[in-house]
């Protein structure tokens, strides 16, 4: 059944009304790039994002039904805004303990989490990957047993985290067992918060129950623009039945705390229109796309097997194709350059892996072009492939060596200076040291930079780092 589009309809009627626009924005609806007639502000009838009771509320109600949540709220500033609001709500709901609040989080978190910690002033206890899983910044598998052990360890210290924070799917396409982690959190009486930025589409797979809210998460964020037909910046904050706050005013206030007072109506229209698209056969299109990608991964592995020593396309969440470039004797960044020459732009490349993101809106030629390009690259291999040295041991050394010297907030707001990464050893990290994408920190604000950390920065092409300025 098709959804209504109240925001789109209102804006179109206004654009066609001939009304004199004696209000913001300054372009007055005159076409410069083409979209200006539909770019408005919060005029009468347009509703207000952080006090919605009109067309925005109606559109969000449509999204709530589609996602099967208790309530879904719109963001025009990406998942970053939703992450901050989600953590703010979890903090507000946490019982007073007299101790500094602490969040238990998987280490492969986006830097938006660190910015939230700086603004809200809480500490983070990190969950690191097991040694056998430690090879890339982007992945941090967390088992139910590992989470149980971490929560028990905190309990023995007299600490109870205000939430458990998991990133799933991650940048390489890894998916956590959210249902199992949700059960652990339920047993300990702790909220499960999920950065589901890359998984908005999971709700619309045939199984229907792969979305974090359906699997027991208390709250999660989705970036609509990453995998759904939504323009950049469109995102959702989803509340589940066990969300700590159900009061609509409190949620909108939390979002407003971290958002502009001038939300983009172009993004709101895109989120609104997406509801209609999702309700009109999208699950079937999504299923067909996933089928094409399953075949594509198989074809890539079969083609590579003739020339290469291992599987090229790795297991991942359905809409990602993650390639182990080492199988081709290349780094991920070198493979990205070769694909770029074939008119293929990837989502992400690092020293070993390359990630390509598909959706039902990719035309058939994109699948065909990738398959042909990778086959050509495999056939051009000059000799035997040498795999890069295993990094698991170095990752464990990175974990052992990093020590917190001050809080994240203290580090982020301290006087700072920029240094070349190799000269920063021994200094305290101020702003998160990330490569972008995917903005996963090597060293977290407040941690002391070690030689191993500097080596990882070099590997991930982080040339400069912001450190706390030392007293003169």
Short mmCIF file of C-alpha atoms in Angstrom, two decimals, residues 19-354:
data_model
loop_
_atom_site.label_atom_id
_atom_site.label_comp_id
_atom_site.label_asym_id
_atom_site.label_seq_id
_atom_site.Cartn_x
_atom_site.Cartn_y
_atom_site.Cartn_z
CA UNK A 19 3.48 33.51 -3.11
CA UNK A 20 5.99 36.30 -2.56
CA UNK A 21 8.79 34.75 -0.48
CA UNK A 22 9.54 37.46 2.04
CA UNK A 23 11.28 34.96 4.29
CA UNK A 24 14.44 32.86 4.29
CA UNK A 25 16.29 31.45 2.36
CA UNK A 26 17.83 34.26 0.39
CA UNK A 27 17.55 32.69 -3.07
CA UNK A 28 13.76 33.28 -2.90
CA UNK A 29 13.03 30.17 -4.90
CA UNK A 30 14.87 31.36 -7.99
CA UNK A 31 16.59 28.50 -9.80
CA UNK A 32 20.35 28.69 -9.62
CA UNK A 33 21.13 24.99 -9.35
CA UNK A 34 17.57 23.83 -10.04
CA UNK A 35 16.29 22.77 -6.62
CA UNK A 36 15.68 26.21 -5.13
CA UNK A 37 11.88 26.35 -5.66
CA UNK A 38 11.56 23.39 -3.25
CA UNK A 39 13.99 24.76 -0.66
CA UNK A 40 11.98 26.45 2.08
CA UNK A 41 12.18 27.22 5.77
CA UNK A 42 9.74 26.61 8.64
CA UNK A 43 6.92 28.82 7.34
CA UNK A 44 3.29 28.46 8.41
CA UNK A 45 2.02 25.00 7.50
CA UNK A 46 5.52 23.56 7.03
CA UNK A 47 5.65 22.25 10.62
CA UNK A 48 8.77 22.34 12.82
CA UNK A 49 11.21 19.42 12.97
CA UNK A 50 11.84 19.72 16.72
CA UNK A 51 8.22 20.48 17.59
CA UNK A 52 6.46 18.44 14.94
CA UNK A 53 2.66 18.21 15.05
CA UNK A 54 1.81 18.64 11.37
CA UNK A 55 3.19 17.36 8.07
CA UNK A 56 6.54 16.28 9.57
CA UNK A 57 4.77 14.35 12.33
CA UNK A 58 2.56 12.69 9.69
CA UNK A 59 5.58 11.70 7.62
CA UNK A 60 7.44 10.36 10.65
CA UNK A 61 4.35 8.31 11.51
CA UNK A 62 4.61 6.74 8.04
CA UNK A 63 8.28 5.93 8.66
CA UNK A 64 7.43 4.49 12.08
CA UNK A 65 4.98 2.05 10.48
CA UNK A 66 7.46 1.10 7.78
CA UNK A 67 10.33 0.42 10.21
CA UNK A 68 8.13 -1.28 12.81
CA UNK A 69 9.45 0.86 15.66
CA UNK A 70 7.77 2.48 18.64
CA UNK A 71 8.73 5.84 17.13
CA UNK A 72 11.01 6.94 14.31
CA UNK A 73 12.34 10.50 14.20
CA UNK A 74 13.95 12.32 11.27
CA UNK A 75 17.42 13.86 11.22
CA UNK A 76 18.67 16.20 8.51
CA UNK A 77 22.23 16.05 9.85
CA UNK A 78 23.03 12.39 9.40
CA UNK A 79 23.47 9.62 11.94
CA UNK A 80 25.95 11.81 13.82
CA UNK A 81 23.07 13.89 15.18
CA UNK A 82 21.13 10.73 16.05
CA UNK A 83 24.12 9.18 17.84
CA UNK A 84 24.51 12.22 20.07
CA UNK A 85 20.79 12.38 20.82
CA UNK A 86 20.63 8.63 21.52
CA UNK A 87 23.49 8.83 24.00
CA UNK A 88 22.01 11.94 25.60
CA UNK A 89 18.71 10.11 26.18
CA UNK A 90 20.49 7.06 27.58
CA UNK A 91 22.45 9.29 29.97
CA UNK A 92 19.32 11.11 31.11
CA UNK A 93 17.67 7.78 31.92
CA UNK A 94 20.65 6.34 33.81
CA UNK A 95 20.30 6.08 37.59
CA UNK A 96 22.48 8.42 39.60
CA UNK A 97 25.49 6.54 41.00
CA UNK A 98 27.78 9.34 42.14
CA UNK A 99 30.38 8.05 39.66
CA UNK A 100 31.39 9.32 36.24
CA UNK A 101 29.10 7.75 33.63
CA UNK A 102 30.69 5.06 31.51
CA UNK A 103 29.67 3.56 28.19
CA UNK A 104 30.80 0.09 27.11
CA UNK A 105 31.57 0.30 23.38
CA UNK A 106 33.15 -1.76 20.62
CA UNK A 107 36.42 -0.10 19.54
CA UNK A 108 35.45 0.24 15.86
CA UNK A 109 33.16 3.18 16.60
CA UNK A 110 32.84 6.21 14.34
CA UNK A 111 34.41 9.41 15.65
CA UNK A 112 30.88 10.77 16.18
CA UNK A 113 30.83 8.69 19.37
CA UNK A 114 33.94 10.47 20.65
CA UNK A 115 32.47 13.87 19.88
CA UNK A 116 29.37 12.82 21.83
CA UNK A 117 31.55 11.75 24.76
CA UNK A 118 33.29 15.13 24.70
CA UNK A 119 30.04 17.08 24.60
CA UNK A 120 28.19 14.93 27.16
CA UNK A 121 31.30 14.22 29.29
CA UNK A 122 31.23 10.47 29.80
CA UNK A 123 33.96 7.83 29.77
CA UNK A 124 34.21 4.87 27.41
CA UNK A 125 35.30 1.37 28.35
CA UNK A 126 36.43 -0.23 25.10
CA UNK A 127 35.65 -3.71 23.83
CA UNK A 128 38.58 -4.79 21.63
CA UNK A 129 38.48 -7.63 19.09
CA UNK A 130 39.78 -11.05 20.04
CA UNK A 131 43.37 -11.68 18.78
CA UNK A 132 42.18 -13.96 15.97
CA UNK A 133 39.77 -11.25 14.74
CA UNK A 134 42.16 -8.30 15.05
CA UNK A 135 43.35 -7.29 11.60
CA UNK A 136 41.53 -4.11 10.62
CA UNK A 137 40.38 -0.94 12.34
CA UNK A 138 36.90 -1.30 10.90
CA UNK A 139 35.99 -4.62 12.52
CA UNK A 140 35.42 -5.54 16.14
CA UNK A 141 33.33 -8.72 16.48
CA UNK A 142 31.74 -8.92 19.93
CA UNK A 143 30.38 -12.27 21.09
CA UNK A 144 27.74 -12.68 23.77
CA UNK A 145 30.38 -14.35 25.97
CA UNK A 146 32.80 -11.43 25.53
CA UNK A 147 30.09 -8.90 26.37
CA UNK A 148 29.03 -10.93 29.41
CA UNK A 149 32.60 -11.02 30.65
CA UNK A 150 33.04 -7.27 30.18
CA UNK A 151 29.81 -6.47 32.03
CA UNK A 152 30.77 -8.83 34.85
CA UNK A 153 34.18 -7.20 35.07
CA UNK A 154 32.64 -3.75 35.40
CA UNK A 155 30.18 -5.03 38.00
CA UNK A 156 33.09 -6.33 40.08
CA UNK A 157 34.50 -2.81 40.02
CA UNK A 158 31.17 -1.45 41.23
CA UNK A 159 30.41 0.08 37.83
CA UNK A 160 27.31 -0.21 35.69
CA UNK A 161 27.50 1.29 32.19
CA UNK A 162 24.63 3.46 31.06
CA UNK A 163 24.66 1.57 27.79
CA UNK A 164 26.39 -0.89 25.47
CA UNK A 165 27.27 0.63 22.09
CA UNK A 166 27.78 -1.54 19.01
CA UNK A 167 28.48 -0.66 15.37
CA UNK A 168 26.68 -3.07 13.04
CA UNK A 169 27.01 -3.40 10.10
CA UNK A 170 30.58 -2.16 10.19
CA UNK A 171 32.48 -0.56 7.32
CA UNK A 172 33.73 -3.91 5.97
CA UNK A 173 30.24 -5.41 6.07
CA UNK A 174 30.60 -7.34 9.32
CA UNK A 175 27.35 -7.90 11.21
CA UNK A 176 27.09 -8.44 14.96
CA UNK A 177 24.73 -10.97 16.56
CA UNK A 178 22.44 -8.22 17.81
CA UNK A 179 19.81 -10.63 19.13
CA UNK A 180 22.34 -12.44 21.34
CA UNK A 181 23.88 -9.16 22.55
CA UNK A 182 20.40 -7.80 23.31
CA UNK A 183 19.71 -10.83 25.52
CA UNK A 184 22.93 -10.22 27.46
CA UNK A 185 22.02 -6.56 27.92
CA UNK A 186 18.55 -7.54 29.09
CA UNK A 187 20.03 -9.92 31.68
CA UNK A 188 22.26 -7.13 33.04
CA UNK A 189 19.61 -4.43 32.83
CA UNK A 190 21.68 -2.35 30.40
CA UNK A 191 20.55 -0.54 27.25
CA UNK A 192 21.77 -1.81 23.87
CA UNK A 193 22.48 1.11 21.53
CA UNK A 194 23.35 0.36 17.90
CA UNK A 195 25.03 2.46 15.25
CA UNK A 196 23.14 0.96 12.32
CA UNK A 197 24.15 3.75 9.93
CA UNK A 198 24.94 1.26 7.16
CA UNK A 199 21.90 -0.94 7.73
CA UNK A 200 18.72 1.07 7.20
CA UNK A 201 17.72 -1.37 4.45
CA UNK A 202 17.85 -4.41 6.77
CA UNK A 203 14.24 -3.82 7.77
CA UNK A 204 13.13 -4.44 4.17
CA UNK A 205 14.81 -7.79 3.52
CA UNK A 206 12.40 -10.74 3.19
CA UNK A 207 13.08 -11.94 6.72
CA UNK A 208 12.05 -8.49 7.98
CA UNK A 209 13.64 -9.05 11.35
CA UNK A 210 17.29 -8.19 10.72
CA UNK A 211 16.97 -4.57 11.80
CA UNK A 212 18.43 -3.86 15.27
CA UNK A 213 15.10 -2.68 16.72
CA UNK A 214 13.46 -5.95 15.68
CA UNK A 215 16.36 -7.83 17.29
CA UNK A 216 16.02 -6.14 20.68
CA UNK A 217 18.05 -2.92 20.56
CA UNK A 218 16.69 -0.15 22.75
CA UNK A 219 17.63 2.58 20.26
CA UNK A 220 19.53 2.81 17.00
CA UNK A 221 20.41 5.25 14.27
CA UNK A 222 20.10 4.63 10.54
CA UNK A 223 21.64 6.71 7.77
CA UNK A 224 18.91 6.71 5.17
CA UNK A 225 21.32 8.28 2.69
CA UNK A 226 23.83 5.41 2.89
CA UNK A 227 21.65 2.58 1.57
CA UNK A 228 18.17 3.97 0.83
CA UNK A 229 17.09 6.45 -1.87
CA UNK A 230 17.62 9.48 0.40
CA UNK A 231 19.83 12.50 -0.21
CA UNK A 232 22.95 13.03 1.89
CA UNK A 233 22.20 13.96 5.50
CA UNK A 234 18.88 12.14 5.79
CA UNK A 235 18.84 9.81 8.81
CA UNK A 236 16.59 8.22 11.42
CA UNK A 237 16.61 7.85 15.18
CA UNK A 238 14.60 4.71 16.04
CA UNK A 239 13.16 3.88 19.45
CA UNK A 240 12.34 0.32 20.42
CA UNK A 241 9.90 -0.92 23.01
CA UNK A 242 12.61 -0.91 25.70
CA UNK A 243 13.91 2.58 24.90
CA UNK A 244 14.58 4.44 28.16
CA UNK A 245 12.59 7.52 27.12
CA UNK A 246 9.32 7.42 25.21
CA UNK A 247 8.29 11.04 25.81
CA UNK A 248 8.24 12.71 22.40
CA UNK A 249 9.19 16.14 23.71
CA UNK A 250 12.27 14.74 25.45
CA UNK A 251 13.43 12.99 22.27
CA UNK A 252 12.91 16.06 20.08
CA UNK A 253 14.73 18.20 22.64
CA UNK A 254 17.69 15.81 22.55
CA UNK A 255 17.80 15.99 18.76
CA UNK A 256 17.45 19.78 18.84
CA UNK A 257 20.38 20.01 21.24
CA UNK A 258 22.70 18.73 18.52
CA UNK A 259 20.95 20.03 15.41
CA UNK A 260 20.67 23.24 13.44
CA UNK A 261 17.61 25.43 13.98
CA UNK A 262 17.39 25.56 10.18
CA UNK A 263 16.78 21.95 9.10
CA UNK A 264 16.94 21.27 5.39
CA UNK A 265 13.51 20.85 3.82
CA UNK A 266 15.17 19.31 0.78
CA UNK A 267 16.38 16.47 3.04
CA UNK A 268 12.99 16.24 4.79
CA UNK A 269 11.28 15.91 1.42
CA UNK A 270 13.71 13.16 0.47
CA UNK A 271 12.95 11.22 3.68
CA UNK A 272 9.23 11.78 3.05
CA UNK A 273 9.39 10.56 -0.55
CA UNK A 274 11.47 7.56 0.52
CA UNK A 275 8.51 6.32 2.59
CA UNK A 276 6.46 6.06 -0.57
CA UNK A 277 9.24 4.29 -2.46
CA UNK A 278 9.73 1.78 0.37
CA UNK A 279 6.00 1.01 0.37
CA UNK A 280 5.79 0.41 -3.40
CA UNK A 281 7.63 -2.84 -4.12
CA UNK A 282 11.00 -1.88 -2.68
CA UNK A 283 11.48 -5.17 -0.77
CA UNK A 284 11.25 -7.10 -4.06
CA UNK A 285 13.76 -4.80 -5.75
CA UNK A 286 16.04 -5.18 -2.73
CA UNK A 287 15.77 -8.97 -2.86
CA UNK A 288 16.66 -8.96 -6.56
CA UNK A 289 19.67 -6.71 -5.90
CA UNK A 290 20.90 -9.01 -3.12
CA UNK A 291 20.56 -11.97 -5.50
CA UNK A 292 22.65 -10.19 -8.13
CA UNK A 293 25.32 -9.47 -5.53
CA UNK A 294 25.41 -13.07 -4.32
CA UNK A 295 26.06 -14.16 -7.89
CA UNK A 296 28.60 -11.37 -8.38
CA UNK A 297 30.62 -12.44 -5.33
CA UNK A 298 30.59 -16.04 -6.56
CA UNK A 299 31.70 -14.97 -10.05
CA UNK A 300 34.51 -12.82 -8.65
CA UNK A 301 35.77 -15.66 -6.47
CA UNK A 302 35.58 -18.17 -9.33
CA UNK A 303 37.46 -15.80 -11.65
CA UNK A 304 40.09 -14.99 -9.03
CA UNK A 305 40.57 -18.68 -8.13
CA UNK A 306 42.19 -19.25 -11.53
CA UNK A 307 44.94 -16.78 -10.71
CA UNK A 308 44.90 -16.09 -6.96
CA UNK A 309 45.52 -18.05 -3.75
CA UNK A 310 42.33 -17.32 -1.81
CA UNK A 311 38.79 -15.93 -1.84
CA UNK A 312 38.62 -12.41 -3.18
CA UNK A 313 35.07 -11.39 -2.22
CA UNK A 314 34.50 -11.88 1.49
CA UNK A 315 31.32 -12.68 3.37
CA UNK A 316 29.55 -9.46 4.29
CA UNK A 317 26.17 -7.89 4.81
CA UNK A 318 24.03 -8.20 1.67
CA UNK A 319 24.61 -4.81 0.00
CA UNK A 320 28.39 -4.65 0.37
CA UNK A 321 31.02 -6.29 -1.80
CA UNK A 322 34.18 -6.41 0.30
CA UNK A 323 37.31 -7.43 -1.58
CA UNK A 324 40.54 -8.70 -0.02
CA UNK A 325 42.96 -6.90 -2.30
CA UNK A 326 45.86 -8.89 -0.89
CA UNK A 327 44.56 -11.88 -2.86
CA UNK A 328 45.47 -9.90 -5.97
CA UNK A 329 48.85 -8.90 -4.57
CA UNK A 330 47.65 -5.34 -4.09
CA UNK A 331 46.75 -3.01 -1.28
CA UNK A 332 43.15 -1.87 -1.06
CA UNK A 333 44.18 1.62 -2.14
CA UNK A 334 46.08 0.25 -5.17
CA UNK A 335 43.04 -1.79 -6.18
CA UNK A 336 40.88 1.30 -5.79
CA UNK A 337 43.10 3.17 -8.26
CA UNK A 338 42.87 0.35 -10.80
CA UNK A 339 39.07 0.30 -10.48
CA UNK A 340 38.96 4.09 -10.73
CA UNK A 341 40.71 3.79 -14.09
CA UNK A 342 37.81 1.54 -15.12
CA UNK A 343 35.30 4.24 -14.07
CA UNK A 344 34.43 2.52 -10.79
CA UNK A 345 34.54 4.57 -7.59
CA UNK A 346 34.63 2.56 -4.38
CA UNK A 347 33.23 3.49 -0.98
CA UNK A 348 36.35 2.73 1.03
CA UNK A 349 39.87 1.36 0.65
CA UNK A 350 42.53 0.68 3.27
CA UNK A 351 45.90 -1.12 3.30
CA UNK A 352 44.19 -4.47 2.68
CA UNK A 353 40.46 -4.21 1.93
CA UNK A 354 38.23 -2.44 -0.56
#
